[in-house]
XYZ file of C-alpha atoms in Angstrom:
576
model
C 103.442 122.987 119.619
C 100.288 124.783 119.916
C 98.321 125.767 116.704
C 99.309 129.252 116.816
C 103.084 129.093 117.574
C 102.576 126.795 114.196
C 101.069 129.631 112.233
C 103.669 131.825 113.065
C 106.232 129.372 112.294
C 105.305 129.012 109.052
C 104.778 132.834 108.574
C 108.636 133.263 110.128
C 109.663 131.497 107.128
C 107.761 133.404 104.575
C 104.527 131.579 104.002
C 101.074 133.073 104.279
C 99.028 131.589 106.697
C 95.021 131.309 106.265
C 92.570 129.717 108.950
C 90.643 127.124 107.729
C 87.623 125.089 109.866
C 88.439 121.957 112.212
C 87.216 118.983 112.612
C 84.605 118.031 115.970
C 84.927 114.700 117.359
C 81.670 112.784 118.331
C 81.466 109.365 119.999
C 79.655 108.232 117.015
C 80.854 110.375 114.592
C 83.143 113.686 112.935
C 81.698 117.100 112.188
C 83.121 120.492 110.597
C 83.038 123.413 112.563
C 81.156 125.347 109.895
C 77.953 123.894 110.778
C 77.317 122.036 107.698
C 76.232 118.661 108.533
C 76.954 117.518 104.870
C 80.505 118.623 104.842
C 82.524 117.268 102.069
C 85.837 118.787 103.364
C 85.762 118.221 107.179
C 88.545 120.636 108.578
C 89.704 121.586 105.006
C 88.353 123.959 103.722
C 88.832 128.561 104.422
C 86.860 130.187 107.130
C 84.699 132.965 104.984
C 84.571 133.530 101.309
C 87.696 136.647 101.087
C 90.334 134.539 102.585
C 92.614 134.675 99.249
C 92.194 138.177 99.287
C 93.934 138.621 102.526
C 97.145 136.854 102.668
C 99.175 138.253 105.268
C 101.990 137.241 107.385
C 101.971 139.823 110.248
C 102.183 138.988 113.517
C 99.562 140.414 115.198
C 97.005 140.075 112.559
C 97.745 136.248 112.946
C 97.120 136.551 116.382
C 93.899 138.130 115.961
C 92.703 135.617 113.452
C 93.487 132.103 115.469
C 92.282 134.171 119.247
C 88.874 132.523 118.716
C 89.384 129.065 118.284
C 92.332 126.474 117.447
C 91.466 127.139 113.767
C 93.088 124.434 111.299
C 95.945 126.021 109.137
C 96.125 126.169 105.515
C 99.069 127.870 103.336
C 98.264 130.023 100.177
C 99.464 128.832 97.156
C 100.781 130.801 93.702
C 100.456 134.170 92.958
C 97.675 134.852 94.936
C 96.482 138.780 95.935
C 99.632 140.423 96.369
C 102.152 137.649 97.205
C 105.164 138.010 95.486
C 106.688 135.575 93.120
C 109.852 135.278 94.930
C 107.758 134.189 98.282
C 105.083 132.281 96.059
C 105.478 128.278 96.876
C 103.590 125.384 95.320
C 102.254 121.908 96.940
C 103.006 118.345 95.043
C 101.329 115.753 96.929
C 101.195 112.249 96.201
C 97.990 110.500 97.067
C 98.628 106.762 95.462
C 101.419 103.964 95.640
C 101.557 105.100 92.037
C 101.688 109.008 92.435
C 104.852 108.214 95.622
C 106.972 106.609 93.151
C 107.002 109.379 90.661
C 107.160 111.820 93.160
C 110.207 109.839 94.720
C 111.776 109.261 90.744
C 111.070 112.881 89.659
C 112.119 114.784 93.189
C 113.961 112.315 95.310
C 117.267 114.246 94.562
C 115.767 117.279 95.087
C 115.227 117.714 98.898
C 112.585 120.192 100.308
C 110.429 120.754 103.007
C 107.471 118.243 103.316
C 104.943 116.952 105.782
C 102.241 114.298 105.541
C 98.393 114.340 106.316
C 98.452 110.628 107.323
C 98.038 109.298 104.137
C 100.388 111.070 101.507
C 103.509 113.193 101.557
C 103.171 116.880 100.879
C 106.443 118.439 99.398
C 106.708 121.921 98.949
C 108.376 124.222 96.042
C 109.417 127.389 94.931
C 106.584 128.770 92.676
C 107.911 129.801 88.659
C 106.425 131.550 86.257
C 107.442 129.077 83.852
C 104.629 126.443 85.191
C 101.790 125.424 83.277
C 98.764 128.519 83.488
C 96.462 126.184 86.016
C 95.521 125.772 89.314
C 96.319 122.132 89.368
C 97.402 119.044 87.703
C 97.438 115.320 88.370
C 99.620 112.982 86.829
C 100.093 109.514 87.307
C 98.384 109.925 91.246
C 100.479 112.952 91.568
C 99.289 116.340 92.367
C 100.540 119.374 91.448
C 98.857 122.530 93.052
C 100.493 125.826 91.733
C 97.599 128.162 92.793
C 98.080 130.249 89.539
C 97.875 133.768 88.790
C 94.876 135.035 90.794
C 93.963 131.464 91.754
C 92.676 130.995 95.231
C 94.532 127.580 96.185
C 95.515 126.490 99.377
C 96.898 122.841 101.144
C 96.127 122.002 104.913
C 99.604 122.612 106.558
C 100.947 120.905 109.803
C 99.781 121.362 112.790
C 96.351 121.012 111.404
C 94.075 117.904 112.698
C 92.498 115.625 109.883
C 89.324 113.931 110.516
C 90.348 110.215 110.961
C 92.171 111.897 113.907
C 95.543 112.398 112.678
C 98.163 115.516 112.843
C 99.423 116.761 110.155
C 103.330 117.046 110.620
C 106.838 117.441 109.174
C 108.748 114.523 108.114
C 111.667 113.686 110.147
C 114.661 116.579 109.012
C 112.698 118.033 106.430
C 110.884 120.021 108.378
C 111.169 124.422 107.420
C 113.798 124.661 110.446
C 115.709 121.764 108.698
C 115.668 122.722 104.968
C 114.964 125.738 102.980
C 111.852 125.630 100.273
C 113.939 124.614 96.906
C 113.118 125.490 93.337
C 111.491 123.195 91.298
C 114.014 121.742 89.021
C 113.833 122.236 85.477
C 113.901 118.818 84.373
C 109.989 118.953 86.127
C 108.935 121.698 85.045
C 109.674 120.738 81.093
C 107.936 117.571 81.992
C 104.788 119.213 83.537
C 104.481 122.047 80.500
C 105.234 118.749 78.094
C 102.066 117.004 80.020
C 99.828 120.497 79.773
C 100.903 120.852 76.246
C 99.549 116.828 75.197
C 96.437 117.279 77.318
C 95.416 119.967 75.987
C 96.221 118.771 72.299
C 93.753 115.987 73.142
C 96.833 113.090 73.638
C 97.215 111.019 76.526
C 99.022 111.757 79.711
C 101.169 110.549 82.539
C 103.567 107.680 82.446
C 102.129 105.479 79.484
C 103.506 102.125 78.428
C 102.573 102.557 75.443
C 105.122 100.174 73.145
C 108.428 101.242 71.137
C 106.781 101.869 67.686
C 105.246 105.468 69.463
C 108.742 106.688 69.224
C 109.699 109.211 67.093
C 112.385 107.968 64.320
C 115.519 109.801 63.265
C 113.449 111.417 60.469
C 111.542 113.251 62.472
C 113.863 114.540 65.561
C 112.004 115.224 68.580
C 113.031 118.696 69.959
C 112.344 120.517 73.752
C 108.983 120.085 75.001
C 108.633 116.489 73.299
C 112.106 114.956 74.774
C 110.852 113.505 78.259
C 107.366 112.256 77.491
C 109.053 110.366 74.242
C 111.994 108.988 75.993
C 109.859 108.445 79.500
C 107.454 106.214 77.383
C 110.468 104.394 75.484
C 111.822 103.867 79.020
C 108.877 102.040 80.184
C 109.057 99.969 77.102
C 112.363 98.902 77.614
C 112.029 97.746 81.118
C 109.142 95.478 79.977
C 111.451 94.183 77.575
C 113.859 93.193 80.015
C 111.064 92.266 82.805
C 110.224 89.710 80.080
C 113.937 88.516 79.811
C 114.650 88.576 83.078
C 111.414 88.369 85.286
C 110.519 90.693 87.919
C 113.598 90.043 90.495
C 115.845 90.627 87.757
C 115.158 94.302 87.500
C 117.256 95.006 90.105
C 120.438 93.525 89.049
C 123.004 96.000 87.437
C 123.764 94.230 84.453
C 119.959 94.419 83.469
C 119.994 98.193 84.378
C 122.961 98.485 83.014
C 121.543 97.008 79.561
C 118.703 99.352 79.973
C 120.412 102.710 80.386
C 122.746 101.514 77.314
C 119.259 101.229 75.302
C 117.638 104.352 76.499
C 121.295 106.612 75.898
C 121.335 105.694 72.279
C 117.686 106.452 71.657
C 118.429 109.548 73.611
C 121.417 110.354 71.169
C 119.933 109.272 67.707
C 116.428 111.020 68.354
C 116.335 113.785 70.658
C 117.838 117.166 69.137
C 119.224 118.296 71.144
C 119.343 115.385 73.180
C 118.850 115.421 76.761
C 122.191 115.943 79.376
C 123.321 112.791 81.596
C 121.585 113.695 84.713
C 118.525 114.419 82.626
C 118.529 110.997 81.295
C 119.000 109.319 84.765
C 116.166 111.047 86.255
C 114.146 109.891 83.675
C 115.641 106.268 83.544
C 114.759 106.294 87.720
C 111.883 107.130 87.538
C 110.770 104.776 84.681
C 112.624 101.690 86.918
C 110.192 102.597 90.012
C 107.316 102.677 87.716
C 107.474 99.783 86.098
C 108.719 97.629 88.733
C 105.342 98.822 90.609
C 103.161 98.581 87.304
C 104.647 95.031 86.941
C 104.341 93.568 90.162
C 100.976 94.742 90.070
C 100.198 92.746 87.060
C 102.016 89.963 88.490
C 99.923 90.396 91.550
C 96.459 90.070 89.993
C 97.725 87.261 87.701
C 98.010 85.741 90.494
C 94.944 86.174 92.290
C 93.135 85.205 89.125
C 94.739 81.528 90.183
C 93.432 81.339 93.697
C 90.587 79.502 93.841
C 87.429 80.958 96.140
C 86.856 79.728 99.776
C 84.268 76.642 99.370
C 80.941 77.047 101.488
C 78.035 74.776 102.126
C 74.631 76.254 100.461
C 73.855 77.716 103.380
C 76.424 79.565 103.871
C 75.924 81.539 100.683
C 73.365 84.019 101.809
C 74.590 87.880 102.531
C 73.992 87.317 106.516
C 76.618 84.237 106.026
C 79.034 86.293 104.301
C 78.659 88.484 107.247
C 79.175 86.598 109.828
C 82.405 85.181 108.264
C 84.217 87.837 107.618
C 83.523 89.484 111.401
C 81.015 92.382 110.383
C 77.685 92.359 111.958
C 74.790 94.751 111.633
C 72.917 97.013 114.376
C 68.980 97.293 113.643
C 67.164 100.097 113.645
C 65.220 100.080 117.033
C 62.617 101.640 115.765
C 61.743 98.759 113.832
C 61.085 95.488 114.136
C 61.673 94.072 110.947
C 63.732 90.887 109.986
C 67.544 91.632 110.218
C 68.046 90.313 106.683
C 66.826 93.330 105.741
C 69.565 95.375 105.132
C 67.902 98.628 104.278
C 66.709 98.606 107.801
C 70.329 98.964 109.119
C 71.497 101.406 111.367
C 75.487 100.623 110.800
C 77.792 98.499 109.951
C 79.545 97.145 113.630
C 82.682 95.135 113.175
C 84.961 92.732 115.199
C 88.006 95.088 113.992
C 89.821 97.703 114.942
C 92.586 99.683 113.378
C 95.793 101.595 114.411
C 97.434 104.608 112.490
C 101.372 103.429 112.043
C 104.087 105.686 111.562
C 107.234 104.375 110.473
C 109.647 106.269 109.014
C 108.480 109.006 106.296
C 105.698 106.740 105.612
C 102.149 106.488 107.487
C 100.579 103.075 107.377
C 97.364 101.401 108.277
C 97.379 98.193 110.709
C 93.991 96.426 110.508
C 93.634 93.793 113.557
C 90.150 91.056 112.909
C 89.557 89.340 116.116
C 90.277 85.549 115.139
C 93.080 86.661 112.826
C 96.163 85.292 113.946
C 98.311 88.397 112.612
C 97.551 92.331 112.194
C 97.121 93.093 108.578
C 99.704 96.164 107.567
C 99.009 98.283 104.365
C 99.341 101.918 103.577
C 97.180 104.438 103.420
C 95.968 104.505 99.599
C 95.482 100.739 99.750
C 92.996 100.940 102.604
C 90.565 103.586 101.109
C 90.325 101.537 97.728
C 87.812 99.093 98.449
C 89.122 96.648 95.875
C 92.735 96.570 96.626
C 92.188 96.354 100.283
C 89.860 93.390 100.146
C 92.330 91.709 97.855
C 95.496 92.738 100.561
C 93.009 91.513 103.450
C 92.332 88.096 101.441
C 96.075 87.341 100.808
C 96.879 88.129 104.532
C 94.380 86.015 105.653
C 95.078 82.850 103.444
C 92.028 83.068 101.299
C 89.775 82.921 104.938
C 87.794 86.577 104.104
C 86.454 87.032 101.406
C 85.269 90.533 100.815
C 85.052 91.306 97.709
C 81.551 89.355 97.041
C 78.108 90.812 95.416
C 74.806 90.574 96.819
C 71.354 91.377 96.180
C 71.095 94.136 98.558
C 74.754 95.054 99.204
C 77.887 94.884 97.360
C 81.925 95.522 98.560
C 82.138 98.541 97.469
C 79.246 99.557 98.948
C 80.119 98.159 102.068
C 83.090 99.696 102.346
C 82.541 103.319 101.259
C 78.790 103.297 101.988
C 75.876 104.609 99.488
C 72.920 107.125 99.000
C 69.891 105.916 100.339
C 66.575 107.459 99.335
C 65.179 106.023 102.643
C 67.626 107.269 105.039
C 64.754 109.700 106.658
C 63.193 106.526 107.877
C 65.269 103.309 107.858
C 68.179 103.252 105.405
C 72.106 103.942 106.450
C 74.720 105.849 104.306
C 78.220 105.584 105.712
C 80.346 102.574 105.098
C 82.382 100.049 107.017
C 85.652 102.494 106.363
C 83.859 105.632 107.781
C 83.042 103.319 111.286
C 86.256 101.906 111.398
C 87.776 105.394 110.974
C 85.553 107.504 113.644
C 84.566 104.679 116.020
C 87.301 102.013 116.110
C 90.216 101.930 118.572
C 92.975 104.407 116.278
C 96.303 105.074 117.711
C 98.446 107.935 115.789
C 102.243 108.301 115.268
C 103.387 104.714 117.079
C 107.260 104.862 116.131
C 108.875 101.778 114.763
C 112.499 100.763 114.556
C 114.351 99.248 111.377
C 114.329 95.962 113.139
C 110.815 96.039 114.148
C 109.770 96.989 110.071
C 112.710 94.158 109.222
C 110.669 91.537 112.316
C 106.602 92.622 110.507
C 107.583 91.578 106.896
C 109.454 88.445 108.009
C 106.517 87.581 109.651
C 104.242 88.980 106.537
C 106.616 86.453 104.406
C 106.930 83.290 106.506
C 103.276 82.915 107.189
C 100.931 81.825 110.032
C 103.430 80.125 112.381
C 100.730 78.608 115.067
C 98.858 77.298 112.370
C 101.802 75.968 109.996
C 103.692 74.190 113.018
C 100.113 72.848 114.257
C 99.610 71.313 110.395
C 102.898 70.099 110.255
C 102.765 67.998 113.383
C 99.377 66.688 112.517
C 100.743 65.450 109.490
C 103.703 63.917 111.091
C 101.218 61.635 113.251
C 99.695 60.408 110.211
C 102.814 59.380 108.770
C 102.246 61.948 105.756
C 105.808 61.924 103.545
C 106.606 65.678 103.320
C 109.387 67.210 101.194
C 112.293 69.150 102.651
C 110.477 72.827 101.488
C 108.799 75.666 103.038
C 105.646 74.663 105.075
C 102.782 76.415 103.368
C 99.175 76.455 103.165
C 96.876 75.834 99.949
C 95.415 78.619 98.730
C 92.038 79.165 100.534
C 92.635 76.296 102.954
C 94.161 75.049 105.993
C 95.890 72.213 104.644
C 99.719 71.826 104.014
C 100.369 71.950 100.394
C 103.882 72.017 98.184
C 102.498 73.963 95.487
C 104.835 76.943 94.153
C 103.603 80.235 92.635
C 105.937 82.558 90.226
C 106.409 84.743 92.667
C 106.134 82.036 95.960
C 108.273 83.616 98.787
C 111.706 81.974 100.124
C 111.038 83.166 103.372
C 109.495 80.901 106.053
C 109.184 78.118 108.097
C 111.656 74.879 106.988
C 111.324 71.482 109.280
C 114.979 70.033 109.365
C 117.475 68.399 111.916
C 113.944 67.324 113.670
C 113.113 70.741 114.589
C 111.437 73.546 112.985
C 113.676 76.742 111.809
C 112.630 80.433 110.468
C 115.079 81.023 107.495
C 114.917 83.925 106.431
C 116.878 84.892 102.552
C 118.301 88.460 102.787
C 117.991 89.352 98.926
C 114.343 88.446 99.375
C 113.968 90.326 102.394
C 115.524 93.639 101.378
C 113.503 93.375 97.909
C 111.081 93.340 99.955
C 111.645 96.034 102.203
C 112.420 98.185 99.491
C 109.144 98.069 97.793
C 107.387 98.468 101.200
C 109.395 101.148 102.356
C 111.968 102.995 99.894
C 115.237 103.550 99.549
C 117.500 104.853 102.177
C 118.716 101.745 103.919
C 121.622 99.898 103.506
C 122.269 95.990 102.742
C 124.384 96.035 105.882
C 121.495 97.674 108.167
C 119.256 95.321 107.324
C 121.812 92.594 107.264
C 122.528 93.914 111.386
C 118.526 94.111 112.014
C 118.647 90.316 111.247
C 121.148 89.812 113.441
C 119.536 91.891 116.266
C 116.423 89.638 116.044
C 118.432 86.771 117.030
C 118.813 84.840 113.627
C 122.441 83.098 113.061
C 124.003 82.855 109.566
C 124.021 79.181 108.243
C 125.631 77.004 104.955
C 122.888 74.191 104.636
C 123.215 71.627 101.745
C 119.022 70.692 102.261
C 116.529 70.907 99.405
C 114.795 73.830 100.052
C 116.955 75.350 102.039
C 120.224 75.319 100.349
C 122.739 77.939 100.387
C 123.706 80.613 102.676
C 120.340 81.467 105.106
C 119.642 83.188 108.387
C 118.296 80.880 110.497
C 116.203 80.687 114.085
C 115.053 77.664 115.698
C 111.393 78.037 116.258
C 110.016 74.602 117.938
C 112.115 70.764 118.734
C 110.140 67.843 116.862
C-alpha cells in the first residue's frame, strides 16, 4: 500500500489525516526531512505550524497535500478545529512491559482498531466528553492522548516509516477494515477521571501497592470516583498476600485466584457504596493479577541477580579498553588525531561485533540481538532494549554471566554507552550518540520476519534449557575425569563455564538431563506455557502448545529418575 492510498484509507473511515515529516536514511546515519539536523522527533512531528487548524478529510485536498513527497501520516486527535465529537477518536499507547499489561487488563475485552510503531501497541477509541480536561495522561507506562478541546494532538498512524527503519502497521484483524473504532468503556473512563482527580489533589497515581491499611473502612464508605483506585490498590495487596503463601507459580492456580476474588468481592461489598457490578470487579481483579505477577517476578528477578556473583578478571583486565574488548565493542579514532586510543573523548563511535534484527511475532514486535562469539541470539522486546539497565541485565543472564555491561569507568559509564552523552568537545574530538543509536542506523536490521507458534514454542525452549554445545561439551569432560554427577539438569555456575548443581528459587525445569547413557531435552509443559504466557500473552491454548511440542519432534515420557521424574516431553539430543 502506497502512503497515499493509506491516507485515504484512514480518511474513508472517518479520521482526519495530517502530513507529518519523514525520516532520510544515511549510510551512517537518520535525518528529518525538515532540515533540522538536531531533530528530536525524526519523522514525527506536523509539516508547518496551522496543521490542527486544518483537519480535513476530502479527497482531493488529501491528494494535494501528499503530491509532493511520501509525507509520513499522523491522525488528529480530540476535539480539534471543527471535528465533531461523534468522529473525534483518542490514542492509548503502551510504551513499557508495565504500561502492555494494563492496557491488556483494562481493554483486552474491549477490541478496537490498533497498530504498532515497532515498539508499542497503539489502540484507538471513541473520544467522550466525559474524559479528563487534558491533552494527555500516563499511567503506569500507559498513555492516554485525548487531544482535548482545542488541543492540537496527533499519533503517527500506519503506513508511516519510523526511524530505526520500521513500518508502522495494523495488527493482524484489528486493522479499520476488520473492526470498527469502539467507545471507551466506562469502567476506564471512571478510572482515568479517578487518576486526574488524585493527581491533581496532590496523591499518588497509577497502580500502587501500597498495603491493606490504605483502605477505606466501613465507617467511611467509599462512593463513585474513589471505588477503582481503592479496590485496584487492595487488589494488589491481596495478590502479594497470596504470592507470599503460595510463591510466584502459584498465582496461576484457580484455587489461589479463586481465594483472591473471594477477598476482593467482600471488600467490594462491605466498603464500596454503591459497590461496584461483577464485571466491574473482574476487570479490576485482571488487571491487578497481570500487574502483580509482572511487579513480582520483577522483584524476584533482581533478587536474584543481587546473588550472582561478577565475572572474575586478572588486574589487567580491569581497565575500560579490557571491558571493551570483552564484551565485543571496539572504538573508531578520530583520524584527525593521533592521540592514544585510551582516550575516549577522542572517539569517533562506538563499532560493535553485533548486529540486530527487528522480530515480529504475533501482535508483539521484538528485538533479537546476535554478539559474534555468542552461541545463541539474545530475544527481548522493545522497551527492554532502549533501557540501558534492563537490557544489560537481560544480555548478562543470556550470556551466563560472560558480558558484563553494566560497569563504571572513569571516562565512560553504561548508560552512557548505551544512550550516548553531551560532549562540550564534539566541535573537535568528542562523540555524542550511543552504542543503541549505531546499532539502530548502522547494524544489519531486518523488519516484520513472521514466526510460527512452534518456532516462539522452539526460541524459549532453547532460552530455558541453556547453551547445549557448551553443556554437552562440560558434561563429557567431566565424564573423562570420573567426576560423580547427580541425575539433574546440566547447568552452568553463575558467571562460569563449569558444571554446577546449584538451584535458584526460580531455577528452570527445562533442559538438558543425561540418562539411559545418552543426553535428552525434557522439556515440562506447565513451565513452558508459564512461560510463554509472560513472553507473549494470552490467546493460546494448553493444547496448541501441547501440539507445537509435538511438532518439534519431542515424545511424551513417564520417567521414575531424580530430576526428571514424572510425566516430561522428551528428545534425545547426543548417545554417551
Amino acid at each position: 500500500m502506497s502512503v497515499l492510498d493509506g491516507v485515504l484509507s484512514l480518511a474513508s473511515h472517518g479520521l482526519f489525516p495530517v502530513r507529518l515529516h519523514y525520516p532520510i536514511f544515511h549510510p551512517d546515519r537518520v535525518s528529518c526531512s525538515c532540515g533540522n539536523s538536531e531533530c528530536k522527533g525524526k519523522g514525527k512531528h506536523p509539516v508547518g505550524n496551522q496543521w490542527g487548524k486544518s483537519a480535513t478529510d476530502e479527497e482531493g485536498v488529501l491528494r494535494d497535500q501528499w503530491s509532493g513527497a511520501d509525507w509520513n501520516v499522523g491522525i488528529i486527535l480530540g476535539l480539534c478545529h471543527g471535528i465533531p465529537a461523534d468522529r473525534a477518536i483518542i490514542d492509548i499507547e503502551d510504551d513499557t512491559l508495565e504500561g502492555r499489561a494494563l492496557a491488556d487488563a483494562l481493554l483486552g475485552d474491549y477490541p478496537t482498531p490498533t497498530y504498532t510503531s515497532g515498539k508499542s501497541l497503539h489502540r484507538l477509541y471513541r473520544w467522550s466528553e466525559k474524559l479528563p480536561p487534558v491533552a494527555n495522561m500516563t499511567i503506569s507506562g500507559l498513555e492516554f492522548r485525548f487531544g482535548g478541546k482545542g488541543k492540537e494532538t496527533q499519533s503517527v498512524a500506519p503506513p508511516s516509516k519510523h526511524y530505526t527503519g520500521a513500518e508502522y502497521r495494523w495488527t493482524d484483524g484489528k486493522s479499520l477494515d476488520d473492526l470498527p473504532i469502539a467507545n471507551l468503556p466506562p469502567h476506564v473512563i471512571e478510572y482515568l477521571c479517578e487518576e486526574y482527580a488524585r493527581a491533581n489533589s496532590g496523591g499518588p497515581t497509577g497502580t500502587s501497592t501500597t498495603d491493606a491499611r490504605k483502605f477505606r473502612s466501613p465507617i467511611g464508605k467509599i462512593g463513585p470516583g474513589a471505588r477503582h483506585h481503592s479496590l485496584l490498590t487492595q487488589a494488589n495487596h491481596l495478590w502479594r498476600v497470596a504470592f507470599r503463601l503460595n510463591g510466584i507459580n502459584g498465582l496461576d492456580e484457580q484455587d489461589v485466584v479463586d481465594q483472591v476474588w473471594m477477598w476482593l468481592a467482600g471488600a467490594n461489598l462491605l466498603v464500596c457504596d454503591p459497590p461496584k457490578s461483577e464485571a466491574e470487579l473482574q476487570v479490576i481483579c485482571n488487571s491487578s493479577q497481570k500487574f502483580m505477577q509482572a511487579e513480582l517476578l520483577k522483584e524476584l528477578e533482581e533478587k536474584e541477580q543481587m546473588t550472582i556473583p561478577k565475572e572474575p578478571s586478572a588486574a589487567d583486565d580491569k581497565t575500560f579498553m579490557a571491558y571493551l574488548h570483552r564484551n565485543k565493542i571496539r572504538l573508531l579514532p578520530d583520524e584527525r588525531y593521533k592521540s592514544d586510543i585510551h582516550e575516549p573523548d577522542r572517539i569517533d563511535q562506538w563499532v560493535a561485533d553485533w548486529f540486530i534484527e527487528y522480530i515480529t511475532k504475533g501482535d508483539e514486535d521484538l528485538v533479537q540481538i546476535t554478539i559474534n562469539g555468542v552461541e545463541n541470539p539474545i530475544v527481548m522486546k522493545s522497551e527492554e532494549f532502549i533501557r540501558p539497565t534492563i537490557m544489560a541485565r537481560r544480555v548478562h543472564q543470556e550470556t551466563q554471566g560472560k558480558i558484563i555491561l553494566d560497569q563504571t569507568y572513569v571516562f565512560w559509564d553504561w548508560k552512557s554507552i548505551w544512550e550516548g552523552r553531551p560532549n562540550d568537545k564534539k566541535k573537535a574530538n568528542g562523540i555524542t550518540r550511543g552504542l543503541r543509536e549505531y546499532l539502530t542506523t548502522n547494524a544489519k536490521v531486518s523488519v516484520q520476519k513472521e514466526n510460527s507458534l512452534a518456532d516462539q514454542i522452539e526460541d524459549l525452549i532453547v532460552s530455558l534449557a541453556g547453551p547445549k554445545a557448551v553443556l554437552i561439551q562440560k558434561y563429557r569432560e567431566s565424564l573423562e575425569k570420573k567426576f560423580v554427577h547427580h541425575a539433574g539438569r546440566l547447568k552452568l555456575a553463575p558467571g562460569t563455564e563449569e558444571l554446577t548443581s546449584q538451584s535458584l528459587p526460580e531455577d528452570p525445569k527445562t533442559g538438558y538431563y543425561p540418562w539411559n547413557n545418552q543426553i535428552w531435552l525434557g522439556v515440562k509443559l506447565d513451565e513452558l506455557s508459564k512461560r510463554y504466557r509472560s513472553s507473549y500473552g494470552g490467546g493460546v491454548t494448553s493444547r496448541q502448545i501441547h501440539e507445537a511440542v509435538e511438532s518439534l519432534g519431542f515424545l511424551k515420557k513417564k520417567t521414575t529418575l531424580g530430576g526428571v521424574e514424572g510425566r516430561w516431553w522428551m528428545k534425545q539430543q547426543e548417545i554417551l
